[in-house]
mmCIF file of C-alpha atoms and ligand atoms in Angstrom:
data_model
loop_
_atom_site.group_PDB
_atom_site.id
_atom_site.type_symbol
_atom_site.label_atom_id
_atom_site.label_comp_id
_atom_site.label_asym_id
_atom_site.label_seq_id
_atom_site.Cartn_x
_atom_site.Cartn_y
_atom_site.Cartn_z
ATOM 1 C CA MET S 1 69.106 -53.319 -63.090
ATOM 2 C CA LYS S 2 67.084 -50.419 -61.529
ATOM 3 C CA LYS S 3 66.287 -47.751 -64.233
ATOM 4 C CA ASN S 4 66.896 -44.961 -61.763
ATOM 5 C CA LYS S 5 70.578 -46.369 -60.917
ATOM 6 C CA ASP S 6 73.534 -45.767 -63.262
ATOM 7 C CA PHE S 7 75.250 -49.153 -64.345
ATOM 8 C CA VAL S 8 78.364 -49.685 -62.274
ATOM 9 C CA VAL S 9 80.960 -51.207 -64.411
ATOM 10 C CA VAL S 10 84.682 -52.213 -62.376
ATOM 11 C CA ALA S 11 87.201 -53.368 -63.872
ATOM 12 C CA ASN S 12 89.078 -55.324 -61.575
ATOM 13 C CA TRP S 13 93.114 -55.331 -63.434
ATOM 14 C CA LYS S 14 94.418 -57.284 -60.383
ATOM 15 C CA MET S 15 98.559 -57.812 -60.917
ATOM 16 C CA ASN S 16 98.559 -56.070 -64.218
ATOM 17 C CA LYS S 17 100.164 -53.414 -66.423
ATOM 18 C CA THR S 18 103.180 -51.469 -65.440
ATOM 19 C CA PRO S 19 102.531 -47.282 -65.428
ATOM 20 C CA ALA S 20 103.528 -47.226 -68.446
ATOM 21 C CA GLU S 21 101.139 -49.645 -69.974
ATOM 22 C CA THR S 22 98.444 -48.115 -67.906
ATOM 23 C CA ARG S 23 99.148 -45.017 -69.561
ATOM 24 C CA GLY S 24 98.555 -46.162 -73.049
ATOM 25 C CA TYR S 25 95.132 -47.886 -72.142
ATOM 26 C CA MET S 26 93.991 -45.141 -70.561
ATOM 27 C CA ARG S 27 94.819 -42.649 -73.617
ATOM 28 C CA GLU S 28 92.942 -45.269 -76.302
ATOM 29 C CA PHE S 29 90.299 -45.261 -73.412
ATOM 30 C CA GLU S 30 90.041 -41.517 -73.684
ATOM 31 C CA ASN S 31 90.518 -41.171 -77.823
ATOM 32 C CA THR S 32 87.977 -44.029 -77.791
ATOM 33 C CA VAL S 33 85.224 -42.668 -76.257
ATOM 34 C CA ALA S 34 86.138 -39.099 -76.986
ATOM 35 C CA ALA S 35 85.178 -40.688 -80.706
ATOM 36 C CA GLU S 36 82.133 -41.712 -79.877
ATOM 37 C CA ASN S 37 81.154 -38.619 -78.170
ATOM 38 C CA PHE S 38 81.378 -40.360 -74.899
ATOM 39 C CA LYS S 39 77.595 -41.735 -75.240
ATOM 40 C CA ILE S 40 79.033 -45.425 -74.269
ATOM 41 C CA LEU S 41 79.709 -43.311 -70.655
ATOM 42 C CA GLU S 42 76.149 -42.109 -70.781
ATOM 43 C CA LYS S 43 74.350 -43.913 -67.660
ATOM 44 C CA LYS S 44 76.732 -45.756 -66.229
ATOM 45 C CA ARG S 45 79.994 -45.622 -63.744
ATOM 46 C CA VAL S 46 83.224 -47.014 -64.673
ATOM 47 C CA VAL S 47 85.671 -47.356 -61.682
ATOM 48 C CA PHE S 48 89.170 -48.868 -63.179
ATOM 49 C CA CYS S 49 90.799 -50.696 -60.040
ATOM 50 C CA VAL S 50 94.374 -50.837 -61.152
ATOM 51 C CA PRO S 51 97.487 -52.304 -59.228
ATOM 52 C CA PHE S 52 98.692 -49.582 -56.548
ATOM 53 C CA THR S 53 101.657 -48.769 -58.805
ATOM 54 C CA SER S 54 99.714 -47.399 -61.232
ATOM 55 C CA ILE S 55 97.273 -45.360 -59.528
ATOM 56 C CA SER S 56 98.959 -41.972 -60.099
ATOM 57 C CA VAL S 57 99.345 -42.210 -63.843
ATOM 58 C CA ALA S 58 95.569 -43.569 -64.093
ATOM 59 C CA VAL S 59 94.446 -40.711 -61.792
ATOM 60 C CA ASP S 60 96.618 -38.015 -63.475
ATOM 61 C CA SER S 61 94.704 -39.432 -66.704
ATOM 62 C CA MET S 62 91.533 -39.443 -65.750
ATOM 63 C CA LYS S 63 91.161 -36.308 -64.043
ATOM 64 C CA ASN S 64 93.037 -34.535 -66.780
ATOM 65 C CA PHE S 65 90.390 -36.063 -69.774
ATOM 66 C CA PHE S 66 87.253 -35.857 -68.156
ATOM 67 C CA PHE S 67 87.199 -33.396 -65.790
ATOM 68 C CA GLY S 68 84.746 -34.497 -63.632
ATOM 69 C CA ARG S 69 82.415 -34.518 -66.339
ATOM 70 C CA HIS S 70 81.703 -38.074 -66.755
ATOM 71 C CA LYS S 71 81.136 -40.950 -64.185
ATOM 72 C CA VAL S 72 84.871 -42.300 -64.583
ATOM 73 C CA TYR S 73 86.897 -43.117 -60.945
ATOM 74 C CA ILE S 74 90.058 -45.184 -59.936
ATOM 75 C CA GLY S 75 90.055 -47.860 -57.600
ATOM 76 C CA ALA S 76 92.725 -49.746 -55.363
ATOM 77 C CA GLN S 77 92.592 -53.601 -55.226
ATOM 78 C CA ASN S 78 93.363 -53.398 -51.359
ATOM 79 C CA CYS S 79 94.396 -51.279 -48.373
ATOM 80 C CA HIS S 80 95.611 -51.819 -44.776
ATOM 81 C CA PHE S 81 92.907 -51.858 -41.711
ATOM 82 C CA GLU S 82 95.298 -49.173 -40.027
ATOM 83 C CA ASN S 83 95.829 -46.138 -41.103
ATOM 84 C CA ILE S 84 99.371 -45.342 -39.408
ATOM 85 C CA GLY S 85 102.223 -47.160 -38.489
ATOM 86 C CA ALA S 86 104.797 -49.854 -38.872
ATOM 87 C CA PHE S 87 103.473 -52.363 -41.264
ATOM 88 C CA THR S 88 105.909 -52.713 -43.722
ATOM 89 C CA GLY S 89 104.690 -52.969 -47.373
ATOM 90 C CA GLU S 90 101.327 -51.999 -46.602
ATOM 91 C CA VAL S 91 98.762 -48.557 -48.009
ATOM 92 C CA SER S 92 96.614 -46.921 -46.281
ATOM 93 C CA ALA S 93 92.904 -45.958 -46.499
ATOM 94 C CA ASP S 94 93.915 -42.008 -46.036
ATOM 95 C CA MET S 95 96.880 -42.681 -48.855
ATOM 96 C CA LEU S 96 94.706 -43.897 -51.013
ATOM 97 C CA LYS S 97 92.425 -40.894 -50.674
ATOM 98 C CA ASP S 98 95.405 -38.690 -50.731
ATOM 99 C CA SER S 99 96.751 -40.486 -53.948
ATOM 100 C CA GLY S 100 92.975 -39.332 -55.704
ATOM 101 C CA VAL S 101 91.325 -43.060 -55.254
ATOM 102 C CA ASP S 102 87.623 -43.264 -54.908
ATOM 103 C CA TYR S 103 86.948 -46.587 -54.463
ATOM 104 C CA VAL S 104 88.719 -49.759 -53.069
ATOM 105 C CA ILE S 105 87.731 -53.562 -53.566
ATOM 106 C CA ILE S 106 88.169 -55.180 -50.471
ATOM 107 C CA GLY S 107 87.672 -59.202 -49.774
ATOM 108 C CA HIS S 108 88.150 -60.253 -53.319
ATOM 109 C CA SER S 109 88.050 -63.917 -52.821
ATOM 110 C CA GLU S 110 92.126 -63.790 -54.306
ATOM 111 C CA ARG S 111 92.982 -62.166 -50.725
ATOM 112 C CA ARG S 112 90.834 -64.451 -48.768
ATOM 113 C CA ILE S 113 92.309 -67.316 -50.347
ATOM 114 C CA PHE S 114 95.661 -66.233 -51.022
ATOM 115 C CA PHE S 115 96.416 -63.740 -48.079
ATOM 116 C CA GLY S 116 94.753 -65.526 -45.952
ATOM 117 C CA GLU S 117 92.036 -62.636 -45.323
ATOM 118 C CA THR S 118 89.916 -63.488 -42.863
ATOM 119 C CA ASP S 119 85.882 -61.820 -42.232
ATOM 120 C CA ASP S 120 87.314 -59.960 -39.299
ATOM 121 C CA VAL S 121 90.328 -58.062 -41.259
ATOM 122 C CA ILE S 122 87.797 -57.398 -44.465
ATOM 123 C CA ARG S 123 85.197 -55.945 -41.609
ATOM 124 C CA LYS S 124 88.589 -53.681 -40.571
ATOM 125 C CA LYS S 125 89.129 -52.988 -43.335
ATOM 126 C CA VAL S 126 85.799 -51.763 -44.676
ATOM 127 C CA ARG S 127 85.773 -49.279 -41.361
ATOM 128 C CA ALA S 128 89.050 -48.259 -42.286
ATOM 129 C CA CYS S 129 88.226 -47.100 -45.725
ATOM 130 C CA LEU S 130 84.275 -46.049 -45.067
ATOM 131 C CA GLY S 131 86.309 -43.762 -42.180
ATOM 132 C CA SER S 132 88.414 -42.180 -44.725
ATOM 133 C CA GLY S 133 85.855 -41.188 -47.201
ATOM 134 C CA LEU S 134 86.212 -44.175 -49.879
ATOM 135 C CA ARG S 135 83.121 -46.023 -51.669
ATOM 136 C CA VAL S 136 84.433 -50.237 -50.876
ATOM 137 C CA ILE S 137 83.220 -52.991 -53.089
ATOM 138 C CA LEU S 138 82.377 -55.912 -50.787
ATOM 139 C CA CYS S 139 83.487 -58.788 -52.744
ATOM 140 C CA VAL S 140 81.292 -62.098 -51.048
ATOM 141 C CA GLY S 141 80.109 -65.454 -52.724
ATOM 142 C CA GLU S 142 80.945 -69.372 -51.746
ATOM 143 C CA ASN S 143 83.608 -71.672 -53.138
ATOM 144 C CA SER S 144 82.513 -74.799 -55.328
ATOM 145 C CA LEU S 145 82.461 -76.994 -52.293
ATOM 146 C CA GLU S 146 79.777 -74.638 -49.974
ATOM 147 C CA ARG S 147 78.415 -74.686 -53.323
ATOM 148 C CA GLU S 148 77.868 -78.864 -53.523
ATOM 149 C CA GLU S 149 76.906 -78.847 -49.643
ATOM 150 C CA GLY S 150 74.324 -76.005 -49.950
ATOM 151 C CA MET S 151 76.144 -73.800 -47.992
ATOM 152 C CA THR S 152 75.872 -70.673 -50.555
ATOM 153 C CA ARG S 153 73.474 -69.161 -48.534
ATOM 154 C CA ASN S 154 74.996 -69.323 -45.036
ATOM 155 C CA VAL S 155 78.248 -67.956 -46.436
ATOM 156 C CA ILE S 156 76.732 -65.245 -47.946
ATOM 157 C CA LYS S 157 74.838 -63.833 -45.221
ATOM 158 C CA ARG S 158 77.944 -64.472 -42.580
ATOM 159 C CA GLN S 159 79.880 -62.345 -45.133
ATOM 160 C CA VAL S 160 77.732 -59.697 -45.650
ATOM 161 C CA SER S 161 76.537 -59.619 -42.048
ATOM 162 C CA SER S 162 80.361 -59.003 -40.553
ATOM 163 C CA ALA S 163 81.380 -56.598 -43.657
ATOM 164 C CA VAL S 164 78.452 -54.327 -43.817
ATOM 165 C CA LEU S 165 75.624 -55.014 -41.294
ATOM 166 C CA CYS S 166 77.751 -54.750 -38.162
ATOM 167 C CA PHE S 167 77.988 -51.144 -38.409
ATOM 168 C CA ASP S 168 75.265 -48.973 -36.644
ATOM 169 C CA LYS S 169 76.404 -45.948 -38.516
ATOM 170 C CA MET S 170 77.218 -46.545 -42.453
ATOM 171 C CA ASP S 171 76.800 -44.512 -45.524
ATOM 172 C CA ALA S 172 74.921 -46.970 -47.377
ATOM 173 C CA ASP S 173 75.654 -45.484 -50.756
ATOM 174 C CA LYS S 174 79.164 -45.439 -50.097
ATOM 175 C CA ILE S 175 78.786 -49.750 -50.475
ATOM 176 C CA LEU S 176 78.575 -51.871 -53.328
ATOM 177 C CA VAL S 177 77.804 -55.326 -52.689
ATOM 178 C CA ALA S 178 79.663 -58.028 -55.369
ATOM 179 C CA TYR S 179 78.359 -61.425 -55.283
ATOM 180 C CA GLU S 180 81.621 -63.248 -57.203
ATOM 181 C CA PRO S 181 81.096 -67.098 -56.539
ATOM 182 C CA VAL S 182 84.577 -68.310 -56.080
ATOM 183 C CA TRP S 183 84.148 -70.881 -59.065
ATOM 184 C CA ALA S 184 83.009 -68.463 -61.586
ATOM 185 C CA VAL S 185 86.200 -65.936 -60.781
ATOM 186 C CA GLY S 186 88.535 -66.605 -63.390
ATOM 187 C CA ALA S 187 86.930 -69.743 -64.693
ATOM 188 C CA ARG S 188 85.400 -70.624 -68.247
ATOM 189 C CA SER S 189 82.022 -69.905 -67.905
ATOM 190 C CA SER S 190 80.206 -67.009 -64.970
ATOM 191 C CA ALA S 191 77.449 -68.372 -62.659
ATOM 192 C CA SER S 192 73.808 -69.224 -64.766
ATOM 193 C CA LEU S 193 71.476 -66.247 -64.655
ATOM 194 C CA SER S 194 69.145 -67.903 -62.680
ATOM 195 C CA GLU S 195 72.515 -68.189 -59.796
ATOM 196 C CA ILE S 196 72.725 -64.996 -60.293
ATOM 197 C CA ASP S 197 69.752 -63.679 -59.872
ATOM 198 C CA GLU S 198 68.716 -65.414 -56.875
ATOM 199 C CA VAL S 199 71.442 -64.933 -54.970
ATOM 200 C CA SER S 200 71.633 -61.141 -55.494
ATOM 201 C CA ALA S 201 68.085 -61.089 -54.508
ATOM 202 C CA PHE S 202 68.945 -63.191 -51.524
ATOM 203 C CA ILE S 203 71.544 -60.424 -50.765
ATOM 204 C CA ARG S 204 69.297 -58.280 -51.082
ATOM 205 C CA SER S 205 66.799 -59.935 -48.987
ATOM 206 C CA VAL S 206 69.129 -60.364 -46.075
ATOM 207 C CA ILE S 207 70.021 -56.452 -46.741
ATOM 208 C CA LEU S 208 66.146 -55.423 -46.140
ATOM 209 C CA ASP S 209 65.644 -57.767 -43.484
ATOM 210 C CA THR S 210 67.963 -55.960 -41.168
ATOM 211 C CA ARG S 211 68.693 -52.509 -42.074
ATOM 212 C CA GLY S 212 65.230 -52.036 -44.193
ATOM 213 C CA PRO S 213 63.777 -50.669 -47.225
ATOM 214 C CA GLU S 214 65.896 -46.927 -47.287
ATOM 215 C CA PHE S 215 69.624 -48.606 -46.429
ATOM 216 C CA SER S 216 69.051 -51.486 -48.648
ATOM 217 C CA ASN S 217 67.833 -49.512 -51.368
ATOM 218 C CA LYS S 218 70.887 -47.638 -51.200
ATOM 219 C CA ILE S 219 73.487 -50.514 -51.818
ATOM 220 C CA SER S 220 74.231 -51.415 -55.429
ATOM 221 C CA LEU S 221 74.433 -55.160 -56.220
ATOM 222 C CA ILE S 222 76.960 -56.172 -58.874
ATOM 223 C CA TYR S 223 77.725 -59.555 -59.828
ATOM 224 C CA GLY S 224 81.555 -60.705 -61.096
ATOM 225 C CA GLY S 225 82.897 -63.800 -61.973
ATOM 226 C CA SER S 226 84.046 -64.489 -66.180
ATOM 227 C CA VAL S 227 81.687 -61.375 -67.094
ATOM 228 C CA SER S 228 82.814 -61.313 -71.038
ATOM 229 C CA ASN S 229 81.731 -59.841 -74.331
ATOM 230 C CA GLU S 230 79.568 -63.488 -74.660
ATOM 231 C CA ASN S 231 77.437 -63.161 -71.976
ATOM 232 C CA ILE S 232 76.991 -59.211 -70.789
ATOM 233 C CA ASN S 233 74.007 -59.007 -73.049
ATOM 234 C CA GLU S 234 72.184 -61.264 -71.018
ATOM 235 C CA ILE S 235 73.665 -60.643 -67.578
ATOM 236 C CA VAL S 236 73.117 -56.670 -68.079
ATOM 237 C CA LYS S 237 68.645 -57.685 -68.258
ATOM 238 C CA LEU S 238 69.184 -59.200 -64.524
ATOM 239 C CA LYS S 239 66.977 -56.649 -62.543
ATOM 240 C CA SER S 240 68.649 -57.861 -59.441
ATOM 241 C CA ILE S 241 71.862 -56.314 -59.645
ATOM 242 C CA ASP S 242 73.158 -52.939 -60.750
ATOM 243 C CA GLY S 243 76.451 -53.831 -62.438
ATOM 244 C CA CYS S 244 79.324 -56.066 -62.864
ATOM 245 C CA LEU S 245 82.795 -56.272 -62.493
ATOM 246 C CA LEU S 246 85.564 -57.506 -64.720
ATOM 247 C CA GLY S 247 88.675 -58.996 -64.526
ATOM 248 C CA ARG S 248 90.398 -60.338 -67.760
ATOM 249 C CA ALA S 249 87.370 -58.822 -69.963
ATOM 250 C CA SER S 250 89.071 -55.391 -68.491
ATOM 251 C CA LEU S 251 92.873 -55.803 -69.550
ATOM 252 C CA ASN S 252 92.564 -55.187 -73.322
ATOM 253 C CA CYS S 253 91.448 -51.980 -73.996
ATOM 254 C CA SER S 254 89.108 -52.646 -77.399
ATOM 255 C CA ASP S 255 87.537 -55.381 -75.484
ATOM 256 C CA PHE S 256 86.487 -53.475 -72.608
ATOM 257 C CA VAL S 257 85.398 -50.283 -74.782
ATOM 258 C CA SER S 258 82.974 -53.288 -77.034
ATOM 259 C CA ILE S 259 81.394 -54.606 -73.611
ATOM 260 C CA LEU S 260 80.987 -51.039 -71.900
ATOM 261 C CA SER S 261 78.959 -49.969 -75.347
ATOM 262 C CA LYS S 262 76.218 -52.985 -75.094
ATOM 263 C CA ILE S 263 75.282 -52.030 -71.634
HETATM 264 P P1 LIG N 1 87.276 -63.007 -64.022
HETATM 265 O O1 LIG N 1 87.856 -62.026 -62.903
HETATM 266 O O2 LIG N 1 86.173 -61.521 -64.847
HETATM 267 O O3 LIG N 1 88.673 -62.737 -65.020
HETATM 268 O O4 LIG N 1 86.724 -64.084 -63.572
HETATM 269 C C1 LIG N 1 86.869 -61.183 -61.913
HETATM 270 C C2 LIG N 1 87.318 -60.913 -60.724
HETATM 271 O O5 LIG N 1 87.823 -59.913 -60.494
HETATM 272 O O6 LIG N 1 86.572 -61.193 -59.890
#
């Protein structure tokens, strides 16, 4: 981790928790961090990416409780690339922004796999989010076949290039790139420390080569895929990453707080 940056911790709840459950979780989270005098939030940026239906509850509790004094934000897990129109069932970036959302996960492997999102669609979504003033957590990563075939670097380069490096003008500190090897998401174990290090360094080098050091330094790189209470101590030491993204390990409030206390 670079010492001048806050460590980013993204909690991706996926399709879990009703608004009532969200309210209960947030209350527990607030009480626990307040009891510890907010110490566990120091030098961290925490982003809860909740289901659409939980956004207003989550935004209200965070705003009322933290009053903007601590870096706790609410994110969404998807949005449409058009801002208005006949797209039944979809939610736009402007709608999210106006609901108090600051971050949106784009290109998660579950969206790519189960909902057929292509690089093209993902690029349009990134553009829509940035245009609405949202920050983007762009997920990239190879699947197990691509890994076995030695295609990891090609896949990552293609995904990063088509969703980030294609834009001439963009605010680099509004983008976080999450390296999430598909085979490690929802799996038994994470990628090894050397794999995380190697691919993250590769992502940084691709960005650096194309856009130069100033742009590249502003982009935060995070790792996701089976991050847990057991491996967080080691993952946090990696110099190549600025944060991590947690799925299952963020669903139970006391487990999540325990992980935060180790960072
Ligand atoms: P996991 O999910 O931590 O449960 O593996 C990670 C993710 O959402 O990508």
